[in-house]
GROMACS .gro file of C-alpha atoms in nm:
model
  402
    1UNK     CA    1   2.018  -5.804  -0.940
    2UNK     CA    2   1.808  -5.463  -0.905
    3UNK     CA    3   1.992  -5.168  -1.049
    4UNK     CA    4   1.883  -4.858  -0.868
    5UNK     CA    5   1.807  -4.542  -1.200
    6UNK     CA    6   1.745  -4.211  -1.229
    7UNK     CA    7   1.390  -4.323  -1.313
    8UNK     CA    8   1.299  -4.485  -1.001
    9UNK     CA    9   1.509  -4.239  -0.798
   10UNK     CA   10   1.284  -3.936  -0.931
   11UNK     CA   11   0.938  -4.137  -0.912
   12UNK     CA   12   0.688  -3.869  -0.724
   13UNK     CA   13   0.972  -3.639  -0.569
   14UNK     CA   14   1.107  -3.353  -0.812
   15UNK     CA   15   1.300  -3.266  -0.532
   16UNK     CA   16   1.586  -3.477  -0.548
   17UNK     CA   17   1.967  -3.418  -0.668
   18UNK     CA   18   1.954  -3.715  -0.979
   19UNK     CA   19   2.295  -3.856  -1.073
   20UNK     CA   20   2.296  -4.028  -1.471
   21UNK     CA   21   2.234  -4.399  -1.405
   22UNK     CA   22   2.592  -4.501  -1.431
   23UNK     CA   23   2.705  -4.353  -1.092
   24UNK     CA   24   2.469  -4.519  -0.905
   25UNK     CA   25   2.604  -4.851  -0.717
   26UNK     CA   26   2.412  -5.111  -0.723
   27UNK     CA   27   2.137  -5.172  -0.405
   28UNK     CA   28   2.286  -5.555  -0.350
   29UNK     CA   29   2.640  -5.397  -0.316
   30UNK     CA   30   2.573  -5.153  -0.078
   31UNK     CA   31   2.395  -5.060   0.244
   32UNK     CA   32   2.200  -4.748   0.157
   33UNK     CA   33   2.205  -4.529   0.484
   34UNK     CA   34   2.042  -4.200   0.545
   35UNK     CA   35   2.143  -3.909   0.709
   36UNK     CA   36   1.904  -3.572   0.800
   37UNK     CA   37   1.932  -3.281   0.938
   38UNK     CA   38   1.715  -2.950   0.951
   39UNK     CA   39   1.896  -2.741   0.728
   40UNK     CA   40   2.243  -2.767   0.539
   41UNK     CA   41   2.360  -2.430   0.655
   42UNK     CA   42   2.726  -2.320   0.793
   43UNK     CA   43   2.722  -2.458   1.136
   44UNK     CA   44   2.919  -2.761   1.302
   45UNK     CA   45   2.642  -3.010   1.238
   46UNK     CA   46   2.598  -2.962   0.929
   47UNK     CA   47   2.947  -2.940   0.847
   48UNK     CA   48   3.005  -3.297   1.047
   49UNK     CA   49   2.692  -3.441   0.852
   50UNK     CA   50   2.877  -3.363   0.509
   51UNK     CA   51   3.174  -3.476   0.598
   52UNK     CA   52   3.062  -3.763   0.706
   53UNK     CA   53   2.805  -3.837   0.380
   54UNK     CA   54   3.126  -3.786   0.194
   55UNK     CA   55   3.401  -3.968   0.405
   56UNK     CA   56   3.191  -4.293   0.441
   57UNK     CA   57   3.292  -4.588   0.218
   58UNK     CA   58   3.083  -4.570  -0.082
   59UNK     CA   59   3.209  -4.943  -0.099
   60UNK     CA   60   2.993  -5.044   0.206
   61UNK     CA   61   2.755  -4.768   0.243
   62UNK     CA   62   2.507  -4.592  -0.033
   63UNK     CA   63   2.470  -4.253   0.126
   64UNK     CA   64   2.186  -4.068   0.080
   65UNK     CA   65   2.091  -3.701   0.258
   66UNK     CA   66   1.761  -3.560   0.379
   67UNK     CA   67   1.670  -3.207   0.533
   68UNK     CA   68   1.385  -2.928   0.547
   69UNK     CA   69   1.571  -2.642   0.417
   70UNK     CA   70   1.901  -2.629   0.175
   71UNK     CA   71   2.212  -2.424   0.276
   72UNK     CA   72   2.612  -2.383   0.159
   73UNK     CA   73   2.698  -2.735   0.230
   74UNK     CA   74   2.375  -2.857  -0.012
   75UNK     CA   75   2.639  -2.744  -0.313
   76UNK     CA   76   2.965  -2.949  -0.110
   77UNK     CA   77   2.710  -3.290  -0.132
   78UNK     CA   78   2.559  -3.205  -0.481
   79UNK     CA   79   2.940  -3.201  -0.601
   80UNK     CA   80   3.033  -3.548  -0.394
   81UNK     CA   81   2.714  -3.717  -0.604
   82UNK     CA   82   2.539  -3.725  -0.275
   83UNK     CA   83   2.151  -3.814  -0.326
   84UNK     CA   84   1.990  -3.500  -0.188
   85UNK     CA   85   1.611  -3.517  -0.026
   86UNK     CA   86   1.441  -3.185   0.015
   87UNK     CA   87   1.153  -3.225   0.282
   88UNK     CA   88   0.913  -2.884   0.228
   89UNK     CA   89   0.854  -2.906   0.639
   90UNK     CA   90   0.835  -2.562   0.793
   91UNK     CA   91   0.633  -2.618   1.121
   92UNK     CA   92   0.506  -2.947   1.277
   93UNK     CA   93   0.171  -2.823   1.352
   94UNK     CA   94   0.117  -2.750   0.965
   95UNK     CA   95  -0.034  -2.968   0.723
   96UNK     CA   96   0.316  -2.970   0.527
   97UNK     CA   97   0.421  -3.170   0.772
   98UNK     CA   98   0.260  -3.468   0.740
   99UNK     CA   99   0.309  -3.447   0.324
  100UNK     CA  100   0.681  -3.441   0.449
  101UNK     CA  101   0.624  -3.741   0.669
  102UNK     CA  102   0.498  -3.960   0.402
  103UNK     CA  103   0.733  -3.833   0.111
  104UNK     CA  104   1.019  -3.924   0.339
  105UNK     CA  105   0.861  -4.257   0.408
  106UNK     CA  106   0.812  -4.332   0.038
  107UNK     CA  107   1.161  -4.211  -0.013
  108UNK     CA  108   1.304  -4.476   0.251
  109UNK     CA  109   1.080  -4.742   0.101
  110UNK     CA  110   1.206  -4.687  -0.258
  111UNK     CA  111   1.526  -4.643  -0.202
  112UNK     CA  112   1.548  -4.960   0.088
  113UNK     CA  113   1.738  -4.744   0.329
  114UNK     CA  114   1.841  -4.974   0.623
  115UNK     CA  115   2.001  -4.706   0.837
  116UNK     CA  116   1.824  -4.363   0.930
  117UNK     CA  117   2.019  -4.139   1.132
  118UNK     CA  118   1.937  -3.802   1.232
  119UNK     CA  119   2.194  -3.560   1.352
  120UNK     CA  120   1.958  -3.280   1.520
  121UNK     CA  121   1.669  -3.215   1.732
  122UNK     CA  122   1.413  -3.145   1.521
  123UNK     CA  123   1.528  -3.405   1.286
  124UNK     CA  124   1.533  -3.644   1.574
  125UNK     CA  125   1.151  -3.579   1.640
  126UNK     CA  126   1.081  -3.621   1.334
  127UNK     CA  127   1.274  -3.875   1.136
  128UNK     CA  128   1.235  -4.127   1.386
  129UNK     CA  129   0.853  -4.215   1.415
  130UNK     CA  130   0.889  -4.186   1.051
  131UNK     CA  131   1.147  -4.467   0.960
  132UNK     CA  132   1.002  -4.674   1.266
  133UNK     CA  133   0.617  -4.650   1.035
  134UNK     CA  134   0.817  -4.734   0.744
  135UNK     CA  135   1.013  -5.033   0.881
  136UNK     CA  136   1.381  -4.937   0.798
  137UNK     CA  137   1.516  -5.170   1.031
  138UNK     CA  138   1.817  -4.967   1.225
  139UNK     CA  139   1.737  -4.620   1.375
  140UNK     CA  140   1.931  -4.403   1.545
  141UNK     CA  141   1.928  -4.005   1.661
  142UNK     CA  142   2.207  -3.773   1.756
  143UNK     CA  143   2.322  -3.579   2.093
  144UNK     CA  144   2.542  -3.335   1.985
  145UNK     CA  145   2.479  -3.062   2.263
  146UNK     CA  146   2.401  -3.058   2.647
  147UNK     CA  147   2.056  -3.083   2.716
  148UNK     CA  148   2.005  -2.762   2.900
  149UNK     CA  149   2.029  -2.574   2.502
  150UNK     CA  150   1.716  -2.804   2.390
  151UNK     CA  151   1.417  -2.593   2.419
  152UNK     CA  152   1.153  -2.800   2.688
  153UNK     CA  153   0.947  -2.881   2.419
  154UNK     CA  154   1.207  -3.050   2.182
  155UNK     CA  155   1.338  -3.207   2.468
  156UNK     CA  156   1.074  -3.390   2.545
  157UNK     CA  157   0.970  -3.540   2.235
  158UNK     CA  158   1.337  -3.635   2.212
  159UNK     CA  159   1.284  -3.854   2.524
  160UNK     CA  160   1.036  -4.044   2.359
  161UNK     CA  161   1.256  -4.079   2.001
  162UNK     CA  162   1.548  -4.186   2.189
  163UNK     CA  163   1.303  -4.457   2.352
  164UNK     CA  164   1.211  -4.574   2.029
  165UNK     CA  165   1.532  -4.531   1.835
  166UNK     CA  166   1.803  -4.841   1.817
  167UNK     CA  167   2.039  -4.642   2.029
  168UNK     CA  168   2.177  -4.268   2.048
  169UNK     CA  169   2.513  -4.100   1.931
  170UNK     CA  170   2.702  -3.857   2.078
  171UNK     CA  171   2.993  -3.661   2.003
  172UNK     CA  172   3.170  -3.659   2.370
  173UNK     CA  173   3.249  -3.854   2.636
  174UNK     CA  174   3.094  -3.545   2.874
  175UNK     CA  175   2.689  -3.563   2.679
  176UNK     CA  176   2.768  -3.905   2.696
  177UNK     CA  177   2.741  -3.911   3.045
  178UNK     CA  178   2.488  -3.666   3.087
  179UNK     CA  179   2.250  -3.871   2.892
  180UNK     CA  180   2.317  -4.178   3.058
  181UNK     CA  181   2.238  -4.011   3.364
  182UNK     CA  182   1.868  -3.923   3.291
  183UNK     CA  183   1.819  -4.302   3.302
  184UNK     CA  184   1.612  -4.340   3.002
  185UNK     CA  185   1.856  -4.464   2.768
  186UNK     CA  186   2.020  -4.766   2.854
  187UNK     CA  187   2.414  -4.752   2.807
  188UNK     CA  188   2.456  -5.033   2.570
  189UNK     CA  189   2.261  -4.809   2.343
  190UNK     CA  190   2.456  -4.470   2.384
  191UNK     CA  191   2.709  -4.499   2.119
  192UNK     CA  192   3.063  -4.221   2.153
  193UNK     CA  193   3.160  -4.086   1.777
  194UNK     CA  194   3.436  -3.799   1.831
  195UNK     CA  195   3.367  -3.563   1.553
  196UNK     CA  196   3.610  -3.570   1.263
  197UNK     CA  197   3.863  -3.343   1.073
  198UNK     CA  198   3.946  -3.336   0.684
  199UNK     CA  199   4.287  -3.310   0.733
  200UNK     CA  200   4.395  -3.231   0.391
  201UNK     CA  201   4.155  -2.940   0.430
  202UNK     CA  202   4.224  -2.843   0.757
  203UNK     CA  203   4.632  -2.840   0.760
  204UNK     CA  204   4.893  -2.622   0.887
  205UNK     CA  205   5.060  -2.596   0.554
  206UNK     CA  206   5.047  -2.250   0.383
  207UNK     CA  207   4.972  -2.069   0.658
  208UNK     CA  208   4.915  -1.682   0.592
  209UNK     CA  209   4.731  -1.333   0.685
  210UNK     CA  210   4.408  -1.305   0.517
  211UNK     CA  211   4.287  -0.921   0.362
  212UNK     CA  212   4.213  -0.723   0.667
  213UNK     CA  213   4.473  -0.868   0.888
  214UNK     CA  214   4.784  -0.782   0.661
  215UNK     CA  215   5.059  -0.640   0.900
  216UNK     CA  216   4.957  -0.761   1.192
  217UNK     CA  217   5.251  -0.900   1.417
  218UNK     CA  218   5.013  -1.175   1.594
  219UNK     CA  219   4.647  -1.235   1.518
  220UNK     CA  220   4.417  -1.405   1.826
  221UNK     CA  221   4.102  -1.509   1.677
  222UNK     CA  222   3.769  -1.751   1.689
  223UNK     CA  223   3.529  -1.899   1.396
  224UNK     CA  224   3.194  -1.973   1.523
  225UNK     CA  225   2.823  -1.887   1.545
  226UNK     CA  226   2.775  -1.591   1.710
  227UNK     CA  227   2.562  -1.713   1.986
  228UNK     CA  228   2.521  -1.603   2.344
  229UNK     CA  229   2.650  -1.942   2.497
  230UNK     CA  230   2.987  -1.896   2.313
  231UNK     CA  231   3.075  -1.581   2.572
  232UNK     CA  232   3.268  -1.385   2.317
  233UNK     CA  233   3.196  -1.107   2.511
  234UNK     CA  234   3.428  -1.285   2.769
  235UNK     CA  235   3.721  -1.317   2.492
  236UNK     CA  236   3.687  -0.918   2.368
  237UNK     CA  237   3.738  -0.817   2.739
  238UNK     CA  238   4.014  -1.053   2.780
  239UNK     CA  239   4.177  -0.958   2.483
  240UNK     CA  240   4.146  -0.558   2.559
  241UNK     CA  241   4.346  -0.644   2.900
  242UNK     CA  242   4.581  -0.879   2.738
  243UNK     CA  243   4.672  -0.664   2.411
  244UNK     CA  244   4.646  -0.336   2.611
  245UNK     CA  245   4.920  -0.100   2.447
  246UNK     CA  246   4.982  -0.345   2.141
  247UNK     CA  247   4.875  -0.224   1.842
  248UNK     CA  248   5.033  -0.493   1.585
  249UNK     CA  249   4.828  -0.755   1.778
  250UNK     CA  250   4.498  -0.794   1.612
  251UNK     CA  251   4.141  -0.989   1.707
  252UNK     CA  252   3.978  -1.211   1.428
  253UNK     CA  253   3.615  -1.310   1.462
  254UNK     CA  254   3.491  -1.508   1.194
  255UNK     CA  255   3.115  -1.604   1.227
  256UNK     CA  256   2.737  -1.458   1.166
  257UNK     CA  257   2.446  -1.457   1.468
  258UNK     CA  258   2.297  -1.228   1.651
  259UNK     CA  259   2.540  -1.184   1.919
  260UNK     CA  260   2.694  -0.914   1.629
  261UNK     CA  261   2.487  -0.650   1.726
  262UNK     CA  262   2.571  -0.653   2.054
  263UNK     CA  263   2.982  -0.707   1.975
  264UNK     CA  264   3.074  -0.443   1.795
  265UNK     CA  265   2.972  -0.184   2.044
  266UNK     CA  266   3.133  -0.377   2.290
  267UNK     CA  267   3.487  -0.342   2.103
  268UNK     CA  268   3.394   0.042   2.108
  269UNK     CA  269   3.337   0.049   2.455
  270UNK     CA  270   3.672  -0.140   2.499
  271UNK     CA  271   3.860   0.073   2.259
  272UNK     CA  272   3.991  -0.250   2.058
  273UNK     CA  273   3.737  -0.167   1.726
  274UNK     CA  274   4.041  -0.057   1.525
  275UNK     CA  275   4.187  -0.385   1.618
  276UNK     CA  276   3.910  -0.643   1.544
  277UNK     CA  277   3.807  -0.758   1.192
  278UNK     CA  278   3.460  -0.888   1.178
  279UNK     CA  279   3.421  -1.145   0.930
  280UNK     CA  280   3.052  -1.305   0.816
  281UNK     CA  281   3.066  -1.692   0.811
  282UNK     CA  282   3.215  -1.817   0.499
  283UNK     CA  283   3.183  -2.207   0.399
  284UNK     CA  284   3.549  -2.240   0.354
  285UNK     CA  285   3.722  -2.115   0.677
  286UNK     CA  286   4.061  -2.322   0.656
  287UNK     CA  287   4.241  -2.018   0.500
  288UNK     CA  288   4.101  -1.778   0.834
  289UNK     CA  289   4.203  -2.034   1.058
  290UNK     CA  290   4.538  -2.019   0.854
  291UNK     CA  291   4.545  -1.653   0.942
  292UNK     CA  292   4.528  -1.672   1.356
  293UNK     CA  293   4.775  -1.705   1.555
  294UNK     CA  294   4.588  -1.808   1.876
  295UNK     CA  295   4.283  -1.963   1.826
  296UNK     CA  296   4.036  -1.889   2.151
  297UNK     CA  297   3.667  -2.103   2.198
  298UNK     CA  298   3.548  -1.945   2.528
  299UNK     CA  299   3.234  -2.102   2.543
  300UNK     CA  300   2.987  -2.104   2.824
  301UNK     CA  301   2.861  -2.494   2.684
  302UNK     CA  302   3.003  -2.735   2.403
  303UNK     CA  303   2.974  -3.058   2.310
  304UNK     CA  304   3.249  -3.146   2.118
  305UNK     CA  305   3.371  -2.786   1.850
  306UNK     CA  306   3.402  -2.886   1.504
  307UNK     CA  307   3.570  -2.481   1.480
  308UNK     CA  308   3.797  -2.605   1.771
  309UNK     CA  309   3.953  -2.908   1.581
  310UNK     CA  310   3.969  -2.740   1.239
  311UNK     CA  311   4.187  -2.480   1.439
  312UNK     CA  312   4.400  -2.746   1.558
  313UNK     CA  313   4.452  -2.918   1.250
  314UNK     CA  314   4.555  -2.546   1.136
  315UNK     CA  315   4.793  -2.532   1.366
  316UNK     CA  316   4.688  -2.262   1.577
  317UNK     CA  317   4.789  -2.258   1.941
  318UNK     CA  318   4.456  -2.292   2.116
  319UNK     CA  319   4.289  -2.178   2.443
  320UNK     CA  320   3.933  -2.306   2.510
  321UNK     CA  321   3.722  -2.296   2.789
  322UNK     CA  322   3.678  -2.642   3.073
  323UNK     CA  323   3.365  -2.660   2.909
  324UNK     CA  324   3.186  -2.979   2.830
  325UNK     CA  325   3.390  -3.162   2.578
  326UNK     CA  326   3.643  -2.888   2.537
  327UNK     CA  327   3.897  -3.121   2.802
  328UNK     CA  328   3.831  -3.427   2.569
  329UNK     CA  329   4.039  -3.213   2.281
  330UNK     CA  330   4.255  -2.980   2.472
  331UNK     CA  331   4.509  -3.118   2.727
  332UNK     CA  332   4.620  -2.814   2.914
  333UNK     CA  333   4.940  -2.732   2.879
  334UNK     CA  334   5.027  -3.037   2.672
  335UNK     CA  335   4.775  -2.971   2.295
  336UNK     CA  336   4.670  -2.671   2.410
  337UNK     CA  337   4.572  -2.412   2.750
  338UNK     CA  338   4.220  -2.433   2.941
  339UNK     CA  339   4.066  -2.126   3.167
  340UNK     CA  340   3.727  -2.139   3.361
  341UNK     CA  341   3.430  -2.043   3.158
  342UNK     CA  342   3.343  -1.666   3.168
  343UNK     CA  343   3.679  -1.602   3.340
  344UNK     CA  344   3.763  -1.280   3.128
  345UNK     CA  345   4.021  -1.252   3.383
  346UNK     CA  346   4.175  -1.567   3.368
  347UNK     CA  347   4.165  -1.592   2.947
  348UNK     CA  348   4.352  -1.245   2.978
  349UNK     CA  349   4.646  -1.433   3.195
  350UNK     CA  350   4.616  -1.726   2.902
  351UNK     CA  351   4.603  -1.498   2.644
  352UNK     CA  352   4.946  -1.268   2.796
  353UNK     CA  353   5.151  -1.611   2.826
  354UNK     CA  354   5.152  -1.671   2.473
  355UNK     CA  355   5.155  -1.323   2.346
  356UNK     CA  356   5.506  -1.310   2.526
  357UNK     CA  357   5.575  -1.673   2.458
  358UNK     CA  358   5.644  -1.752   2.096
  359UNK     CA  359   5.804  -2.077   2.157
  360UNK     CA  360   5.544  -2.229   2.385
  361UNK     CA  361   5.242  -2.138   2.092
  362UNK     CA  362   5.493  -2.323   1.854
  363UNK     CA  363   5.510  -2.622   2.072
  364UNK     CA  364   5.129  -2.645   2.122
  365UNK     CA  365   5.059  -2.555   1.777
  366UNK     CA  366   5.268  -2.898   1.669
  367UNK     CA  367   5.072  -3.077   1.962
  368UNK     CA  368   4.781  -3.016   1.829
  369UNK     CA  369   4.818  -3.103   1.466
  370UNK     CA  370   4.948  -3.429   1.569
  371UNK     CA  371   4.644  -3.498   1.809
  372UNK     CA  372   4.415  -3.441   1.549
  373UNK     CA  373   4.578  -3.637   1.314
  374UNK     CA  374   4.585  -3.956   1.559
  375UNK     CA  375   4.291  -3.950   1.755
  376UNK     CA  376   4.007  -3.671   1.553
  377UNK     CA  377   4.052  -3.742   1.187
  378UNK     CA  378   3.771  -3.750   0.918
  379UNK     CA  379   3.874  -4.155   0.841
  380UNK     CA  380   3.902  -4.212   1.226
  381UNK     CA  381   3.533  -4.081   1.279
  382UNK     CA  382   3.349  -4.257   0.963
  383UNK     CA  383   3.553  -4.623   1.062
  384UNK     CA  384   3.385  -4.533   1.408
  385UNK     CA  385   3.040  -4.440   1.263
  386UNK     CA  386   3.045  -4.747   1.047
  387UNK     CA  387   3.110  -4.922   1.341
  388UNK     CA  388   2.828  -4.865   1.527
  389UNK     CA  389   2.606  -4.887   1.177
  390UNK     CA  390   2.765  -5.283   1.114
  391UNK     CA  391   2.678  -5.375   1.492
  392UNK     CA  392   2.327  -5.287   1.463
  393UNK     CA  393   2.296  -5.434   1.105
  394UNK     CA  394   2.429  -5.713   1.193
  395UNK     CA  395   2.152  -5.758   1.497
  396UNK     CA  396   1.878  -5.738   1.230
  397UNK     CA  397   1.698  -6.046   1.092
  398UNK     CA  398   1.865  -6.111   0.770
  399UNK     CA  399   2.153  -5.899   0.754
  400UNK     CA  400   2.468  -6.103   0.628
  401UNK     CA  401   2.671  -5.783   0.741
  402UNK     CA  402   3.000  -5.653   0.551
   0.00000   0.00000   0.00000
C-alpha cells in the first residue's frame, strides 16, 4: 500500500500547506478530490467551497484545495488540515499561466486526484482543459450565478468547459433551468446541489446587539458584497419610508464593495445616516446576523444566497427579493416574505408589517431555522455533493466505488 508523505506532497511546489506524515490518510483508503476556486476571499463561494472541503467525509474523500490568490478562508482550511495549492496565475494571456497549468497538472498527477471540481468561472476555464490533459478521470465545473453576470468572454469559454467537463453543478433549481435551456448541456449532466449551512455556526442561540447597535429597539439589516446587482439602494429607500419617525429602529449593513461609496451619501440624502451602521466584511458574521432583527436580500439577481441561509439559520425573520433562487429558500408568508425586485415601494410595505408585527417575525423566524435545518444543512449538501462524485466514479473504468 502507497502511503502519501510530506516528502512527496512538497516535491517541486513550495507552495503547499504540508501536514506531518501521520495525518495524511492513506491514497488506497480514500478518493482524493479537488476543489478550486480563484481566490479564498469573503464571498459566498468561497465560503461554500470551505465548507464543503471541510464537511466532506474524510472517510471517503481526501480533500485537497487549489486557487490563484489566498484570502480569510485560506486560514479556516489551513486549520481543518486541508492540503492547500497556491497557483501564481494572474492573467491568462501571461506566461504565468501556463507555469500554473502544468504545476496544477503535476499536482493532480502526484497526488492521483480522481475528482476536479471547480466552483467559479475563471476556475472553470481553467481547471478543466487542465485535468482533461492530465487524465483525472471525473471533471466537473460549477454554475453558481445567472449567466447574464458572466462577462461575454468568460462565458464563452465556459461553453466549451462545460462541453468537455463530466457534467455541471448548480446551486438552484432556477440556473438549473436556465442552463438547460441554452441546449448545450445535456440534462443528465446538470447536477442540483442546494448550498449548505453549518448549523452549529449559524444558530439562533445567543442572540444579541453587536457594538454600534446597542439600544436599538429593532435592527433590519443585510450581510453581503456590496455590489450593484444586490439593489441596496432599493432597501435604504425602503427602510427611510418604513422607519420614518422611529428612531430606536436601526439599519445594519455588513459587507465591503464598491457600491459603499455610493451608499453612504445615499443614507444622507435620506436622512437615515444616524441610523445605519456600516460594517466592513468580517469572516465570522454569525454574531451580526445574531444582531438583526429582520434580515432583507433585495437583490436584482441570485442564485442561491449563502448570507440568506446563514440569516435563517440565525433566526432572523427574512424578506428577500422573487429573484432567481430566492423562492427556492423563502416561502412567502410561510419561512419568510417576498417583494418584486427593485420595488422600494413594496419592501417598505414588507418592511412596516413586521416592524408593527412582533409575533408574525417570531413565527417566521422559527420557520426558518427549521427549514434550514431539514432541507439546507452543511451534512445535507456534502451527502448530496458526494452523491453526484460516487455516480460519476462509479461510471469510470476501474472504480470499485464506496
Amino acid at each position: 500500500m502507497r502511503t502519501t508523505t510530506a516528502a512527496n506532497l512538497s516535491a517541486d511546489n513550495p507552495t503547499l500547506l504540508i501536514h506531518p506524515p501521520d495525518t495524511i490518510r492513506t491514497v488506497a483508503d480514500t478518493t482524493a478530490v479537488m476543489l478550486m476556486t480563484r481566490q479564498l476571499g469573503p464571498g459566498g463561494t468561497e465560503r461554500q467551497l470551505t465548507e464543503m472541503a471541510r464537511g466532506l467525509d474524510r472517510d471517503r474523500f481526501r480533500v485537497h484545495v487549489g486557487c490563484f490568490h489566498e484570502g480569510i478562508r485560506a486560514d479556516e482550511l489551513r486549520a481543518a488540515e486541508v492540503p492547500l495549492l497556491r497557483l501564481r496565475v494572474t492573467s491568462f494571456i501571461k506566461p504565468n499561466a501556463l507555469t500554473g497549468a502544468f504545476e496544477l497538472g503535476r499536482y493532480l498527477r502526484r497526488n492521483r486526484i480522481r475528482v476536479l471540481h471547480t466552483f467559479d468561472y475563471p476556475l472553470n476555464c481553467f481547471g478543466v482543459p487542465v485535468a482533461r490533459a492530465f487524465g483525472v478521470p471525473v471533471v466537473l465545473t460549477s454554475q453558481r450565478a445567472h449567466r447574464h453576470l458572466v462577462p461575454p468572454l468568460y462565458l464563452r469559454l465556459q461553453r466549451i468547459a462545460e462541453r468537455m467537463a463530466s457534467g455541471v453543478v448548480v446551486n438552484s433549481e432556477s440556473v438549473r433551468q436556465e442552463l438547460v435551456a441554452e441546449g448545450h448541456v445535456p440534462p443528465e449532466r446538470v447536477h442540483l446541489c442546494y448550498n449548505g449551512v453549518d448549523t452549529e455556526r449559524f444558530q439562533a442561540r445567543g442572540r444579541s446587539r453587536m457594538p454600534g447597535l446597542a439600544g436599538a429597539e429593532l435592527v433590519i439589516g443585510v450581510v453581503c458584497v456590496l455590489r450593484p446587482e444586490k439593489s441596496l439602494q432599493t432597501l435604504l429607500r425602503a427602510f427611510a419610508q418604513a422607519a420614518r419617525g422611529r428612531p430606536e429602529i436601526r439599519l445594519a449593513i455588513v459587507g465591503s464593495g464598491p457600491e459603499l461609496s455610493s451608499l453612504e451619501p445615499l443614507a444622507k440624502e435620506l436622512c437615515i445616516s444616524e441610523r445605519c451602521v456600516f460594517q466592513p466584511m468580517i469572516a465570522d458574521v454569525a454574531p451580526w446576523l445574531r444582531s438583526i432583527d429582520v434580515f432583507v436580500l433585495p437583490s436584482l439577481s441570485e442564485a442561491l444566497s449563502n448570507a440568506l441561509m446563514e440569516a435563517m439559520a440565525c433566526g432572523c425573520a427574512c424578506i428577500a427579493s422573487r429573484a432567481g433562487g430566492n423562492p427556492e429558500l423563502v416561502r412567502d408568508c410561510e419561512t419568510g416574505l417576498l417583494f418584486e425586485a427593485g420595488d422600494a415601494p413594496g419592501l417598505a410595505e414588507r418592511l412596516h408589517l413586521l416592524i408593527a408585527n412582533p409575533a408574525l417575525r417570531v413565527r417566521l423566524a422559527h420557520a426558518a431555522v427549521r427549514e434550514i435545518e431539514c432541507r439546507f444543512s452543511l451534512r445535507a449538501s456534502a451527502a448530496r455533493l458526494a452523491e453526484i462524485y460516487d455516480s460519476y466514479l462509479h461510471k469510470v473504468s476501474g472504480h470499485r466505488g464506496r
